[in-house]
Coordinates of C-alpha atoms in Angstrom, one line a residue:
M2 CA 121.5 123.1 70.0
T3 CA 120.1 125.9 68.1
W4 CA 119.5 123.3 64.6
L5 CA 117.8 120.8 67.0
I6 CA 115.5 122.9 68.4
V7 CA 114.1 124.4 64.4
V8 CA 114.5 120.7 63.2
I9 CA 112.1 119.4 66.3
S10 CA 110.0 121.9 65.6
V11 CA 109.4 121.6 62.1
V12 CA 109.0 118.0 62.5
F13 CA 106.2 118.8 65.2
A14 CA 104.4 121.2 62.8
V15 CA 103.9 119.1 60.1
S16 CA 103.0 116.3 62.0
A17 CA 100.0 117.9 63.7
L18 CA 99.1 119.9 60.6
L19 CA 98.9 116.2 58.9
T20 CA 96.7 115.3 62.0
L21 CA 94.6 117.9 61.6
W22 CA 94.0 117.2 57.7
R23 CA 93.5 113.2 59.0
I24 CA 90.5 115.0 61.6
I25 CA 89.3 117.3 58.7
T26 CA 88.7 114.5 56.7
G27 CA 88.7 111.3 58.3
P28 CA 86.3 109.2 56.7
S29 CA 85.0 107.8 59.8
I30 CA 84.1 108.8 63.6
L31 CA 86.9 106.4 64.8
D32 CA 89.7 108.0 62.5
R33 CA 89.2 111.3 63.6
A34 CA 89.5 109.5 67.8
V35 CA 92.6 108.4 66.4
A36 CA 93.8 111.5 64.7
S37 CA 92.4 113.3 68.1
D38 CA 94.7 111.3 70.0
V39 CA 97.5 111.5 68.1
L40 CA 97.4 115.3 67.9
L41 CA 97.2 115.2 71.7
T42 CA 100.4 113.3 72.0
L43 CA 102.1 115.7 70.1
V44 CA 101.1 118.4 72.1
I45 CA 102.5 116.6 75.5
C46 CA 105.3 115.7 73.0
A47 CA 106.3 119.7 72.7
L48 CA 105.6 120.7 76.1
G49 CA 107.9 118.0 76.9
A50 CA 110.2 118.9 74.9
E51 CA 110.2 122.8 75.8
M52 CA 110.6 121.9 79.0
A53 CA 113.4 119.6 79.0
V54 CA 115.3 122.7 76.0
N55 CA 114.4 125.4 79.0
H56 CA 115.2 123.3 81.9
H57 CA 112.1 123.9 83.8
T58 CA 109.0 122.1 85.5
R59 CA 106.6 124.4 85.1
T60 CA 104.3 123.2 82.7
L61 CA 104.1 119.8 83.7
P62 CA 100.8 120.4 85.3
V63 CA 99.4 121.4 82.0
L64 CA 101.0 118.1 80.9
L65 CA 99.2 116.5 82.8
I66 CA 95.5 117.5 82.3
V67 CA 96.4 117.3 78.5
A68 CA 97.0 113.9 79.1
A69 CA 94.1 113.4 81.4
V70 CA 91.8 115.0 78.6
G71 CA 93.5 112.6 76.0
V72 CA 92.3 110.0 77.7
F73 CA 88.7 110.4 78.8
G74 CA 88.1 111.9 75.4
S75 CA 89.1 108.5 74.1
I76 CA 86.9 106.6 77.0
S77 CA 83.9 109.2 75.8
I78 CA 84.5 107.9 72.1
A79 CA 84.3 104.8 72.6
R80 CA 81.6 104.1 74.4
F81 CA 79.6 106.3 72.0
V82 CA 80.7 104.4 69.3
A83 CA 80.2 101.1 70.9
R84 CA 76.8 102.4 72.1
K85 CA 75.8 103.1 68.3
D86 CA 76.6 100.1 67.3
N87 CA 74.7 97.9 69.2
V88 CA 71.3 100.0 68.5
D89 CA 72.2 100.1 64.9
R90 CA 72.3 95.5 65.3

C-alpha cells in the first residue's frame, strides 16, 4: 500500500509541475485558464485520494470549495475573453 501512495504522489507532483509550466508559459489566456482548471482538478484528486487512503471525510468541505472556485473562475475567464473578443471586432 505504501508504494502505491508513493506512486500516486509522484504522479500528482509531476502533473502539477507540468501544469504550472503551462500556466507560466502558456501562449494565450485560454491555455492558462485550462491549465488552472487542470491544476484545481489535480488538487481535488489529491484531496480525494488522501481522504480515501486515511478513511475520513474531514476535507470534504475544502474539496467542495476548491471545486466551486474552479467553476466560478472558469466562468469568469470565459466571460472576460468573450467580452474582449466582442470589443476587438
